[in-house]
mmCIF file of C-alpha atoms and ligand atoms in Angstrom:
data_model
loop_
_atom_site.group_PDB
_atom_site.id
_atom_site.type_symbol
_atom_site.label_atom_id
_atom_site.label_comp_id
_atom_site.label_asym_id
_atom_site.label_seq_id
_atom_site.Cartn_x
_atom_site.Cartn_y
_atom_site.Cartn_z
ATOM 1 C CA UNK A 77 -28.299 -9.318 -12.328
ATOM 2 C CA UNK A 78 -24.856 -7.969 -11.625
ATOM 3 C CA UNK A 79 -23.469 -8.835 -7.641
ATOM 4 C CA UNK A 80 -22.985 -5.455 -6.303
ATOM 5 C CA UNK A 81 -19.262 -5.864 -4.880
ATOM 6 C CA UNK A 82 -16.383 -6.947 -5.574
ATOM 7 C CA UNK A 83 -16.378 -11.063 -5.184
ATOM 8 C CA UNK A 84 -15.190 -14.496 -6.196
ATOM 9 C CA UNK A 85 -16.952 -17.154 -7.736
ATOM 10 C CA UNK A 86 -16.032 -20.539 -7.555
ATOM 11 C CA UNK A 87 -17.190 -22.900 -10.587
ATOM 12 C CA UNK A 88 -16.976 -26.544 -8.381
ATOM 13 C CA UNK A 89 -18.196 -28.076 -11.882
ATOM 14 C CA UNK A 90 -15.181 -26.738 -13.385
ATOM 15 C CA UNK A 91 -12.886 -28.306 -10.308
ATOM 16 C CA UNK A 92 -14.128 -31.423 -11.049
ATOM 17 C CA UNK A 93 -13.500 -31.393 -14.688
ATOM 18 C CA UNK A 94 -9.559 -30.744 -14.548
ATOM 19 C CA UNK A 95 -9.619 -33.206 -11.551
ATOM 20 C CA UNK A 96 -11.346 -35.867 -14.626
ATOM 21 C CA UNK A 97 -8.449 -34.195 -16.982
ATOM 22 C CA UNK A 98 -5.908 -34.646 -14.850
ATOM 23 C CA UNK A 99 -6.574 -38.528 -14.097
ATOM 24 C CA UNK A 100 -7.207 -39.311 -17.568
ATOM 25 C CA UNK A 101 -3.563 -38.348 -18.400
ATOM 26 C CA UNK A 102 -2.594 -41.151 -15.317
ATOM 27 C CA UNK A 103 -2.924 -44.712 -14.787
ATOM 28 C CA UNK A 104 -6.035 -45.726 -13.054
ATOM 29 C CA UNK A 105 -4.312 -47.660 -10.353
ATOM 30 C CA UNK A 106 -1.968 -44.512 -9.777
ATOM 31 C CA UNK A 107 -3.570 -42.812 -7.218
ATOM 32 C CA UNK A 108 -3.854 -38.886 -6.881
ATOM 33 C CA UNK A 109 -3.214 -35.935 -4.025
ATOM 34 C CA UNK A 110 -4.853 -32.828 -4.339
ATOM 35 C CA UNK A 111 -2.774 -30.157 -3.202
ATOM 36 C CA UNK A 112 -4.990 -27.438 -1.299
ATOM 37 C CA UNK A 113 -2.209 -25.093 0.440
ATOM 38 C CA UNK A 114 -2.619 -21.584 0.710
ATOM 39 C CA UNK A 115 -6.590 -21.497 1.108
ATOM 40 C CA UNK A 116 -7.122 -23.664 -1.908
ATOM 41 C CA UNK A 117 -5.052 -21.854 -4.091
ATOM 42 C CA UNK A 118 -6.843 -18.413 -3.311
ATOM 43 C CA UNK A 119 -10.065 -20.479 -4.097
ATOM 44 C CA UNK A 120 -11.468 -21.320 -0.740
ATOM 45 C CA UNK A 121 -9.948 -25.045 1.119
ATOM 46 C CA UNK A 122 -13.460 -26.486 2.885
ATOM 47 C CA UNK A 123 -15.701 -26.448 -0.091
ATOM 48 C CA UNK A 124 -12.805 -27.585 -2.234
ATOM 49 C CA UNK A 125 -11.528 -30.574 -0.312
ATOM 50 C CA UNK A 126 -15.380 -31.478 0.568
ATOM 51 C CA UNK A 127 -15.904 -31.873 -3.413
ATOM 52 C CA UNK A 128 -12.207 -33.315 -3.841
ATOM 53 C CA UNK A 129 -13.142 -36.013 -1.124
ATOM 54 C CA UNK A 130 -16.807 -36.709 -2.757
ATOM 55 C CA UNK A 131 -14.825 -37.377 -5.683
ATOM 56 C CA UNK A 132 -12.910 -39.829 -3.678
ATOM 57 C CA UNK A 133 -9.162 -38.002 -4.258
ATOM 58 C CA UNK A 134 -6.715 -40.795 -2.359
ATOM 59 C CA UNK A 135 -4.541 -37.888 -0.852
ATOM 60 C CA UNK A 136 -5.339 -34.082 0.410
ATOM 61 C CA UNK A 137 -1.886 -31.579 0.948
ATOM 62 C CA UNK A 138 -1.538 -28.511 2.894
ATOM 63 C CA UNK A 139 1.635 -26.630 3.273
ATOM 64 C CA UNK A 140 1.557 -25.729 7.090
ATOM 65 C CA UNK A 141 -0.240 -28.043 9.916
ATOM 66 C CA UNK A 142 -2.426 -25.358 10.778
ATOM 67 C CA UNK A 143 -4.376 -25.871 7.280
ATOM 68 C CA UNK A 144 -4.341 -29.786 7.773
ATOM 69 C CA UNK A 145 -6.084 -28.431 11.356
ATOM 70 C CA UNK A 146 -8.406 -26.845 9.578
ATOM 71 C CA UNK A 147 -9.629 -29.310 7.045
ATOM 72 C CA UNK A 148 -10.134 -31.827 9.774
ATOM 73 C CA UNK A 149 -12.217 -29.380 12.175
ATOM 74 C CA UNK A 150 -14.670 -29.293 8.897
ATOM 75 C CA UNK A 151 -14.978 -32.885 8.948
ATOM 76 C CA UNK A 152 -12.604 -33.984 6.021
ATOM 77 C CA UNK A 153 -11.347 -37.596 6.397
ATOM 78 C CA UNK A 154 -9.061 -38.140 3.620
ATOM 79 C CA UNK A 155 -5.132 -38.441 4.332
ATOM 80 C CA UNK A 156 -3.442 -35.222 4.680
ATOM 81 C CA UNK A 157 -0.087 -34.588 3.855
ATOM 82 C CA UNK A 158 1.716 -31.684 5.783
ATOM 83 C CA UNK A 159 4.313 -30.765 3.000
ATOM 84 C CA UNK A 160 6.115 -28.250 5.679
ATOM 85 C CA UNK A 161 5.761 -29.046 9.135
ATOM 86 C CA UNK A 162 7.838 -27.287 12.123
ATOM 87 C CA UNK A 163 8.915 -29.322 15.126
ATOM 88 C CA UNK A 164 6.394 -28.032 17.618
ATOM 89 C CA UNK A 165 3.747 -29.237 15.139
ATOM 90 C CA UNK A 166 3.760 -32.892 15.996
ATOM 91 C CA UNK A 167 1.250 -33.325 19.143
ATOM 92 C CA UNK A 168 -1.259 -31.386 16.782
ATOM 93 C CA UNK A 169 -0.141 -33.232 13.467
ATOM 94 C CA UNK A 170 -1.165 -36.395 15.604
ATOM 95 C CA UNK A 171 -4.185 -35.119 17.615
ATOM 96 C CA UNK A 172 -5.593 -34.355 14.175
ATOM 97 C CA UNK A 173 -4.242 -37.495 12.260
ATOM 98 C CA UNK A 174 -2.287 -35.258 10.060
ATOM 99 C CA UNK A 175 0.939 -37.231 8.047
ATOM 100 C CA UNK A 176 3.959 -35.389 7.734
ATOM 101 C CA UNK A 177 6.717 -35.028 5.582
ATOM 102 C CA UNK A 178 9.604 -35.481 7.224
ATOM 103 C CA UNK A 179 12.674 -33.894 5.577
ATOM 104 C CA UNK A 180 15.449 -33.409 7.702
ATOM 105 C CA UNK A 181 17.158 -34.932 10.300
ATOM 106 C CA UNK A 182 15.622 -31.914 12.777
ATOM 107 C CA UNK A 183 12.416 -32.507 12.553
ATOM 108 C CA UNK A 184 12.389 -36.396 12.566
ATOM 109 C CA UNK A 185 14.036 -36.144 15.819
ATOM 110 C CA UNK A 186 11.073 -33.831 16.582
ATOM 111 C CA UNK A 187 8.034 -36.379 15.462
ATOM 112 C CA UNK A 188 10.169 -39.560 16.909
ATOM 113 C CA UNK A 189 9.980 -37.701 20.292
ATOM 114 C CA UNK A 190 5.608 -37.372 19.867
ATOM 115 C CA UNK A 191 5.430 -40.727 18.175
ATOM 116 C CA UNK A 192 7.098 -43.059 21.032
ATOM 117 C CA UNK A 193 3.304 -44.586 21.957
ATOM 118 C CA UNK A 194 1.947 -44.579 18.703
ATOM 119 C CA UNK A 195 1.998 -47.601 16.269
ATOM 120 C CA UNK A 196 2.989 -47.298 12.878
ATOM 121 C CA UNK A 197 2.582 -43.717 12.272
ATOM 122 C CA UNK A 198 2.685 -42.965 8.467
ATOM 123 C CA UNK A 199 4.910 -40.358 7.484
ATOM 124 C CA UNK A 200 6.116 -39.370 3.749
ATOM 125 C CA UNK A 201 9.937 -38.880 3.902
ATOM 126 C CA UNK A 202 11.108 -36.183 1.013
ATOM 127 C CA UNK A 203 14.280 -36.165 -0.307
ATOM 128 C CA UNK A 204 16.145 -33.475 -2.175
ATOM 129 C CA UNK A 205 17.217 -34.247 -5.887
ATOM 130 C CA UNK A 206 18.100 -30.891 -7.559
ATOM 131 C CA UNK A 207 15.784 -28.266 -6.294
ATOM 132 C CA UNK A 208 17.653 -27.770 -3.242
ATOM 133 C CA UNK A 209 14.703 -26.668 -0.814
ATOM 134 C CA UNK A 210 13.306 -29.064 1.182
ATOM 135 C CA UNK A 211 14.866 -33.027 1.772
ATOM 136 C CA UNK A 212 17.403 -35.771 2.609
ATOM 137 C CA UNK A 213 20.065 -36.327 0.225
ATOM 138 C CA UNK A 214 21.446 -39.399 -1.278
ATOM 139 C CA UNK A 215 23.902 -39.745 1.397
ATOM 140 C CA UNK A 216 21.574 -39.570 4.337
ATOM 141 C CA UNK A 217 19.867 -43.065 4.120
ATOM 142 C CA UNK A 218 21.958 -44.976 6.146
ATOM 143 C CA UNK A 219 21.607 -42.392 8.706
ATOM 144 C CA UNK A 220 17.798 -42.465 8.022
ATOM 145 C CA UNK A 221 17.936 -46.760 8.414
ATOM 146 C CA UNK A 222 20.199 -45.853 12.326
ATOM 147 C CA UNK A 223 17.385 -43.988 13.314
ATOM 148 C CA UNK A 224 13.812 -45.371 12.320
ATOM 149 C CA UNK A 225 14.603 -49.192 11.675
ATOM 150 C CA UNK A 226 14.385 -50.356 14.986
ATOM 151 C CA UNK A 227 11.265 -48.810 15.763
ATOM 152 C CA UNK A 228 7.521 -49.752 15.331
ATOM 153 C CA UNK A 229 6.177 -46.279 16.291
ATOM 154 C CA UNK A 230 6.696 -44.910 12.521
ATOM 155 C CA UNK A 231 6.057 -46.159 9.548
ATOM 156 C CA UNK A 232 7.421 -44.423 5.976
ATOM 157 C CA UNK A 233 4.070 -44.649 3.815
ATOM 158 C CA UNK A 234 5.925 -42.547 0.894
ATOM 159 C CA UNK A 235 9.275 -41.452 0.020
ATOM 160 C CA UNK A 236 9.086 -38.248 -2.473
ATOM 161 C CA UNK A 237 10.451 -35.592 -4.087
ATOM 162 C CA UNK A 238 9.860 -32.650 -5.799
ATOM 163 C CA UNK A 239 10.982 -31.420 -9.961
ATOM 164 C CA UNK A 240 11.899 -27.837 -9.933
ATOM 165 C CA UNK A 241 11.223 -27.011 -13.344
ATOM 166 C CA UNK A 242 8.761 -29.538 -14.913
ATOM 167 C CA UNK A 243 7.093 -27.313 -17.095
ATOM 168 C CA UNK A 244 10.228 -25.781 -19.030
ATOM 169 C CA UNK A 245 11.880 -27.904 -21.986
ATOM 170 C CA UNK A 246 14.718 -25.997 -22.056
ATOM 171 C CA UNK A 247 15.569 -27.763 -18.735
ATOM 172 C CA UNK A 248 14.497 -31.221 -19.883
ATOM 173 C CA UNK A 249 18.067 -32.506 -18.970
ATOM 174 C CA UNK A 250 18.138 -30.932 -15.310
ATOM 175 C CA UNK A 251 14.678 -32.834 -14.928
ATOM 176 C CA UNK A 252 15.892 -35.974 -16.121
ATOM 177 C CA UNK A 253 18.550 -35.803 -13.585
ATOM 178 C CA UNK A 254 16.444 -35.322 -10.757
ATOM 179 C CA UNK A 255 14.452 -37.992 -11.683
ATOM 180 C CA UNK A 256 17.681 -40.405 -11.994
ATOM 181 C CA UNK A 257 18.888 -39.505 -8.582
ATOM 182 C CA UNK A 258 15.412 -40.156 -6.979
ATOM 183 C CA UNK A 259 15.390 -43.477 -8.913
ATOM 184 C CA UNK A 260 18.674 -43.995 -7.304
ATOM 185 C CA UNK A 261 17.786 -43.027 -4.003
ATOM 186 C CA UNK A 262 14.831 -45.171 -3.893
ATOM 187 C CA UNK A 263 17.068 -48.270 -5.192
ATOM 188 C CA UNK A 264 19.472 -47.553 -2.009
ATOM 189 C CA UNK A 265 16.370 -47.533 0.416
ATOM 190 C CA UNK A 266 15.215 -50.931 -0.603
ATOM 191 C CA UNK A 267 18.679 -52.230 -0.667
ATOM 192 C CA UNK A 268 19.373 -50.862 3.177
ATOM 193 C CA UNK A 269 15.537 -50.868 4.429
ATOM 194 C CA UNK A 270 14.845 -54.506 2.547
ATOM 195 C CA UNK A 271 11.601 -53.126 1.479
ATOM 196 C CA UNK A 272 10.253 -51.373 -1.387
ATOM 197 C CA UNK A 273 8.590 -48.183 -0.473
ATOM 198 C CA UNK A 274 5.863 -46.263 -2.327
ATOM 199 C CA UNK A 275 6.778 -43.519 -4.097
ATOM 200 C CA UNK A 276 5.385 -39.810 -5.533
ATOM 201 C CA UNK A 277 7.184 -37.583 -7.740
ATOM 202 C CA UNK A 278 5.315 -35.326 -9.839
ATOM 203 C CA UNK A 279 3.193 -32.061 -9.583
ATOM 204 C CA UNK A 280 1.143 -30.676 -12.347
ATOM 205 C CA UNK A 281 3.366 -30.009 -14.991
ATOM 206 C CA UNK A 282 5.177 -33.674 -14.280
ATOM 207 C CA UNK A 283 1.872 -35.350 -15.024
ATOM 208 C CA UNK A 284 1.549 -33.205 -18.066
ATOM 209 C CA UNK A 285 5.307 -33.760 -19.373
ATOM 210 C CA UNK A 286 6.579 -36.307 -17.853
ATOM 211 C CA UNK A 287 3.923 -38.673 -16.933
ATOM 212 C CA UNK A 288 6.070 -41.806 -17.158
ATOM 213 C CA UNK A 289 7.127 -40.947 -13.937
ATOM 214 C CA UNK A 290 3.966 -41.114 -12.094
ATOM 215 C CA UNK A 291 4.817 -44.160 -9.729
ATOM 216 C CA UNK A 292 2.185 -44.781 -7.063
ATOM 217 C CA UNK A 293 0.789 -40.939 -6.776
ATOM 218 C CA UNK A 294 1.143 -37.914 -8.044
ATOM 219 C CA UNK A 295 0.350 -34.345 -6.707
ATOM 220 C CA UNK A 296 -1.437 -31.832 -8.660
ATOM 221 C CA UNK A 297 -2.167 -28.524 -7.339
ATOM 222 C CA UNK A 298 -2.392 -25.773 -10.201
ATOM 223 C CA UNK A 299 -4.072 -28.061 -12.692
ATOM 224 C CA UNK A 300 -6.812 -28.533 -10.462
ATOM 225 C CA UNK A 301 -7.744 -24.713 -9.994
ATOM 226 C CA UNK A 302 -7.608 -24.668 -13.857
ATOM 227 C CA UNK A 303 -4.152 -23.367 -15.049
ATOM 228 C CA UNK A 304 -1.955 -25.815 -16.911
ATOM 229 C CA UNK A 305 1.385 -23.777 -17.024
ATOM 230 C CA UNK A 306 1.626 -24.050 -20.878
ATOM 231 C CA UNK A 307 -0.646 -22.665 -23.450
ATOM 232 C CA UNK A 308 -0.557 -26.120 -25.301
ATOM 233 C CA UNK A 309 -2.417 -27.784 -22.348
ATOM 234 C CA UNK A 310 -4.815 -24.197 -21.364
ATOM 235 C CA UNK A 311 -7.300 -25.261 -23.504
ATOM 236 C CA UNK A 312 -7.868 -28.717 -21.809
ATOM 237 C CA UNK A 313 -8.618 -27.021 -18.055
ATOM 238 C CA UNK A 314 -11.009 -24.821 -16.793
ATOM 239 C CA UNK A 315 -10.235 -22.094 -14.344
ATOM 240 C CA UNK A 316 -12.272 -22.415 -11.111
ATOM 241 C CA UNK A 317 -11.926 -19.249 -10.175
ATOM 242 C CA UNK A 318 -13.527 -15.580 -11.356
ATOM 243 C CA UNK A 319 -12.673 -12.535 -10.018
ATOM 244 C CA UNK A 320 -15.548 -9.854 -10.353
ATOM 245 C CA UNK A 321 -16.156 -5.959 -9.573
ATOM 246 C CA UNK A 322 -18.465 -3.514 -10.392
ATOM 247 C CA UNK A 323 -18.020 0.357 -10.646
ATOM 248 C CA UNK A 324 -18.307 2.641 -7.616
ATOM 249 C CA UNK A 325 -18.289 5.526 -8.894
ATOM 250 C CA UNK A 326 -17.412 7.878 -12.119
ATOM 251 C CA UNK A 327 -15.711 11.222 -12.742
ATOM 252 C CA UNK A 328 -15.248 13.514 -15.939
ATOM 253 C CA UNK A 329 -11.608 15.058 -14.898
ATOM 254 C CA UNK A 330 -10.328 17.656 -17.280
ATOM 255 C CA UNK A 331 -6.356 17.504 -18.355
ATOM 256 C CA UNK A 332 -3.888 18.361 -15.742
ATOM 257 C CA UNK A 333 -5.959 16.870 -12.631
ATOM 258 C CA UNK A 334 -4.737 14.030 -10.630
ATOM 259 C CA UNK A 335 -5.901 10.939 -9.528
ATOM 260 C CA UNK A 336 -4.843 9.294 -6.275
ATOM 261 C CA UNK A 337 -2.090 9.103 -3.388
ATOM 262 C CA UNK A 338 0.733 11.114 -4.411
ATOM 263 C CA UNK A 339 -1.254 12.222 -7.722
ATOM 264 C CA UNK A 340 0.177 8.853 -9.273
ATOM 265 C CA UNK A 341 -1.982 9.720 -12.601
ATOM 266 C CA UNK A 342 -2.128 13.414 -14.309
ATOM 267 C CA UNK A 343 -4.637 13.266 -16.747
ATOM 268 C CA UNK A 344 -2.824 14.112 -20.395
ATOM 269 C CA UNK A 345 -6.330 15.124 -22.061
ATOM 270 C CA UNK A 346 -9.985 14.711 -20.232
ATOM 271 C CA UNK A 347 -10.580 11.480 -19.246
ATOM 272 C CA UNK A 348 -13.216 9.480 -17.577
ATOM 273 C CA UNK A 349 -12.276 8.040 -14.368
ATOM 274 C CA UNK A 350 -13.798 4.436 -12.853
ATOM 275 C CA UNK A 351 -13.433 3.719 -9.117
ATOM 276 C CA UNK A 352 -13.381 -0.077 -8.442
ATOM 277 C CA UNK A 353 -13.860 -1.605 -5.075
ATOM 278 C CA UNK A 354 -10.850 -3.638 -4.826
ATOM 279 C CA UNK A 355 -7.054 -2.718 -3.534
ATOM 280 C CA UNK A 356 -3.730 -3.970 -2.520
ATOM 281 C CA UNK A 357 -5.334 -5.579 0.763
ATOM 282 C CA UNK A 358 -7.311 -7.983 -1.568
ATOM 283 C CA UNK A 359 -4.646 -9.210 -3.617
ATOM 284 C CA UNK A 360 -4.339 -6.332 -6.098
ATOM 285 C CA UNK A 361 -0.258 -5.342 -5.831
ATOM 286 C CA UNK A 362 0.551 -1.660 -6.233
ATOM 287 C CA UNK A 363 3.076 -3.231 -8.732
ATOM 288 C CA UNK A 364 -0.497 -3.870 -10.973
ATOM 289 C CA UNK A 365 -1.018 0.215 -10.549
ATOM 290 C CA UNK A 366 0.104 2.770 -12.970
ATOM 291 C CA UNK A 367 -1.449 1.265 -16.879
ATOM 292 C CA UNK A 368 0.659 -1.908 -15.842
ATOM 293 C CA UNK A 369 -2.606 -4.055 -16.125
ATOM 294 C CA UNK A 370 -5.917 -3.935 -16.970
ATOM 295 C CA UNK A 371 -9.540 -5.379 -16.119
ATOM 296 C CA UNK A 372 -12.185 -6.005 -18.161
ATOM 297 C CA UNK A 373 -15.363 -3.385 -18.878
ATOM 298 C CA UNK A 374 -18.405 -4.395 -21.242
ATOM 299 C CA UNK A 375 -16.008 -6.412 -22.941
ATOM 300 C CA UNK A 376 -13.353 -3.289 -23.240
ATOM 301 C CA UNK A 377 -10.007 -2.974 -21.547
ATOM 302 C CA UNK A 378 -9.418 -0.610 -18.972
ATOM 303 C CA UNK A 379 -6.341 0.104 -17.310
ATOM 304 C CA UNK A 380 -5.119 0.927 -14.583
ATOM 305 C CA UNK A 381 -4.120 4.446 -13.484
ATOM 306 C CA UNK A 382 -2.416 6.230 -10.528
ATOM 307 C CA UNK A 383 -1.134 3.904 -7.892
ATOM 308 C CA UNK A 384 -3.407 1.187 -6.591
ATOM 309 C CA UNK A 385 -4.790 1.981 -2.879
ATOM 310 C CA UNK A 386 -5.475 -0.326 -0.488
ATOM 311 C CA UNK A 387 -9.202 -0.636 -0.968
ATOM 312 C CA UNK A 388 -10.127 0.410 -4.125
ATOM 313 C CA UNK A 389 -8.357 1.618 -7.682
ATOM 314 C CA UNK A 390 -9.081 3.704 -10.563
ATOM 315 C CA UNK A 391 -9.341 3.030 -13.967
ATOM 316 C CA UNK A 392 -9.397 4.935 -17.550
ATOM 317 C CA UNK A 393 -13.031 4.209 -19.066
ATOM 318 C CA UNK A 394 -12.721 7.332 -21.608
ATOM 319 C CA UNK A 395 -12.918 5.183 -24.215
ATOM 320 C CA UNK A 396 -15.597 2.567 -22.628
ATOM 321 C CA UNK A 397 -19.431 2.771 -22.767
ATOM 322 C CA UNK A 398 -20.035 2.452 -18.919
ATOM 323 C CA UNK A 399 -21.987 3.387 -16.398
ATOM 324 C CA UNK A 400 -21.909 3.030 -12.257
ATOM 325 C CA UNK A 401 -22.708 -0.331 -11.249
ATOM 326 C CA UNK A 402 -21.158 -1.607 -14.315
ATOM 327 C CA UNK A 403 -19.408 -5.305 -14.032
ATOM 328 C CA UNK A 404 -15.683 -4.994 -13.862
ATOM 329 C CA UNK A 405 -14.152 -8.382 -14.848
ATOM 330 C CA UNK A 406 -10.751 -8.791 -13.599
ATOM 331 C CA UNK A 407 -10.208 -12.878 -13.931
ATOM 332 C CA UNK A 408 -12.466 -14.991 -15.632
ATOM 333 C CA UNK A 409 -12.143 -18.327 -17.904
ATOM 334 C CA UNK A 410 -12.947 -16.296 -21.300
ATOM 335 C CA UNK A 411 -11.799 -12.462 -21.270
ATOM 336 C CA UNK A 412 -8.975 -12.722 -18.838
ATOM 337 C CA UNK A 413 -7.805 -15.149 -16.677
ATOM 338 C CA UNK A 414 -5.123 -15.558 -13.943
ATOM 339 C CA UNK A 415 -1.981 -16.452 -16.331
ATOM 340 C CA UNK A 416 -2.874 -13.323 -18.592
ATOM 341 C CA UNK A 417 -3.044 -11.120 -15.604
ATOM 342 C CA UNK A 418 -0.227 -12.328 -13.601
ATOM 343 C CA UNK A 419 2.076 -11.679 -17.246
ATOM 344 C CA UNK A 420 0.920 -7.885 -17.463
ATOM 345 C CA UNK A 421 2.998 -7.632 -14.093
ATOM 346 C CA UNK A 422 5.473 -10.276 -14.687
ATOM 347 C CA UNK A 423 3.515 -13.179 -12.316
ATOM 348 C CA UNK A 424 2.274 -16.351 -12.479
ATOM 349 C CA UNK A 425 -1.309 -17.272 -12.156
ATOM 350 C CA UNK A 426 0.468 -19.145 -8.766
ATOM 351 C CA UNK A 427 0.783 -15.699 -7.059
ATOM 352 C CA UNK A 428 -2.299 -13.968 -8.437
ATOM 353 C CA UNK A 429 -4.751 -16.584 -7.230
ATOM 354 C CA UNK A 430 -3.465 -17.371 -3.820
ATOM 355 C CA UNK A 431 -2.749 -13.771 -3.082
ATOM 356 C CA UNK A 432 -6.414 -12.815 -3.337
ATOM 357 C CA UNK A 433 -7.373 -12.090 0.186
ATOM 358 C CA UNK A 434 -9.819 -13.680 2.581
ATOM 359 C CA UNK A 435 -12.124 -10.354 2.934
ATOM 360 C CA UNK A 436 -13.281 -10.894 -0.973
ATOM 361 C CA UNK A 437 -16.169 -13.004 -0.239
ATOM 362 C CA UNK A 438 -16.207 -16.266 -2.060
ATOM 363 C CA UNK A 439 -19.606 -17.582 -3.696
ATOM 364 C CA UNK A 440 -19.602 -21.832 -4.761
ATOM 365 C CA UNK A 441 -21.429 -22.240 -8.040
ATOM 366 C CA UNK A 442 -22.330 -26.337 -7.520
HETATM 367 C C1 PLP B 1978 2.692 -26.954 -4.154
HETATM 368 C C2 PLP B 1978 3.288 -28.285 -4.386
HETATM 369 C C3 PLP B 1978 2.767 -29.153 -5.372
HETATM 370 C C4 PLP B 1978 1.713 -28.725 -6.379
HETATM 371 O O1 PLP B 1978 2.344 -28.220 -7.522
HETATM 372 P P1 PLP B 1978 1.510 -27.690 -8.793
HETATM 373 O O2 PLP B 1978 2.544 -27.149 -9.693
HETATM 374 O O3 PLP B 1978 0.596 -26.635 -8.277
HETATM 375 O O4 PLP B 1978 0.791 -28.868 -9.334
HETATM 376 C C5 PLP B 1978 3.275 -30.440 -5.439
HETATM 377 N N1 PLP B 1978 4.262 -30.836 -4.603
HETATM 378 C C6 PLP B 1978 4.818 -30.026 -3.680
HETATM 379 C C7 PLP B 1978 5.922 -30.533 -2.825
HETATM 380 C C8 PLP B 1978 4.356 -28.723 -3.551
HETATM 381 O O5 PLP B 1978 4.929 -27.901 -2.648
#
């Protein structure tokens, strides 16, 4: 039976396989965070982090408090890390047993204010080697030691940073630098601090390519939703999530009509016209409009014509034998997934999946 609407399915089997993938290529006293930013990826965070945890994951990460907020109003109990927190996010961050990363020297003036009564507060403190977004630098632990040795309200748990380009070989030589300086940093913490911290470094692609480097944790994100940002390692993950859409409606239009705003399409011969239920409001950019991309139709392509509206889209099934109510597959694990959608329009299966929008309803297959 065919779901009448456009919806997401969410294979929690296939979660749980890359999540075995992923630790298989990792020591088994390394432990591993499960990044679920952005609603999961575009997948969904509560049903996600609720099988992560039953799978006993060490470490949960959000991007923003207010997704940390949210796991723990469902009942997760698993560490959170808050990878970018703002300083008016500490009282929550605390209420809600949230532990930040603290990355500048701004917002740990912002958490030392809330964290004067607390005891031992864990915290991950980043630092920048090379990608030049968020961290300290080399030259900022002394600074670091002035501020937070004296005092038994904080505790660092983690000191981390981030590769910017761990799943390109041409850049092999820009990783191995980061991965000096944060071996360097890390030497000139325990030489000021007299204490060897903890340490995390990689993200998908590092456990894939460089998982030497693995240290205490590591952070995988994209792995787990199924997407391994190479087609060597594709075939060893399985996408979690599938995209699906049925036709609205059909017209026969003859040559010279139009189809949509601003009569995007003008029909070169007769062709047969598909309306799908899904638009630019669910995560379907008008950059995807105009034969740029394509979905999938009883196994057929069918692309996309005129410009893409905000709740629905047409598509040329001249060539397709289709009817109304027909499924439309637009990502799935065997016709088309996220990576070979996101290249039609010059994406990554990053974007696609987490800009799918909240209103596409989201079915768990257990
Ligand atoms: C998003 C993010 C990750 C996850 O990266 P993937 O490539 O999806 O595995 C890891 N670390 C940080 C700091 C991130 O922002």
């Amino acid at each position: 039976m065919i779901i009448q609407n456009t919806h997401i399915e969410i294979n929690l089997k296939n979660l749980e396989h890359n999540l075995n993938f992923i630790r298989s290529k990792i020591s088994e006293k390394t432990k591993i965070l499960c990044v679920v930013k952005a609603f999961g990826y575009g997948s969904e965070p509560i049903e996600i982090a609720k099988r992560l945890e039953d799978n006993k994951v060490d470490y949960l990460a959000v991007a923003y408090s207010n997704e940390g907020i949210e796991l723990r109003k469902s009942g997760i109990t698993t560490p959170i890390l808050v990878l970018h927190p703002q300083t008016d996010d500490f009282d929550e961050i605390v209420k809600y047993q949230l532990e930040p990363n603290i990355y500048s020297f701004r917002i740990l003036e912002s958490f030392l204010k809330k964290s004067g009564n607390l005891k031992e507060y864990p915290f991950h403190l980043k630092f920048n080697t090379g990608l030049n977004r968020l961290g300290f630098s080399f030259s900022d632990v002394e600074d670091i030691y002035k501020k937070i040795s004296c005092l038994q309200s904080v505790k660092i748990k983690y000191i981390f940073s981030h590769l910017g380009a761990s799943e390109d070989f041409n850049e092999k030589d820009f990783t191995q630098n980061q991965i000096k300086l944060f071996e360097k940093i890390s030497e000139k913490m325990s030489t000021i601090f007299q204490e060897n911290f903890k340490k995390h470094l990689l993200n998908t692609s590092g456990v894939m390519n460089y998982s030497k480097f693995q240290y205490d944790m590591v952070r995988t994100g994209i792995g787990l939703y199924g997407y391994g940002n190479d087609d060597k390692y594709e075939k060893f993950f399985k996408p979690v999530l599938s995209l699906k859409s049925i036709i609205s409606q059909i017209h026969e239009i003859k040559k010279g009509d139009s189809v949509g705003y601003n009569r995007g399409f003008i029909a070169a011969k007769d062709t047969r016209v598909g309306i799908i239920p899904i638009g630019h409001a669910d995560g379907i950019s008008r950059s995807f409009g105009n034969g740029r991309s394509s979905f999938i139709i009883n196994g057929m392509k069918a692309s996309i014509i005129g410009n893409v509206c905000m709740d629905m889209l047409m598509v040329d099934i001249s060539k397709i034998q289709c009817a109304e109510g027909d499924e439309v597959i637009i990502i799935d694990s065997n016709s088309q997934n996220a990576d070979q959608l996101a290249k039609q329009n010059s994406s990554i299966s990053y974007e696609v999946l987490t800009s799918l929008s909240n209103r596409i309803k989201r079915i768990f297959i257990k």
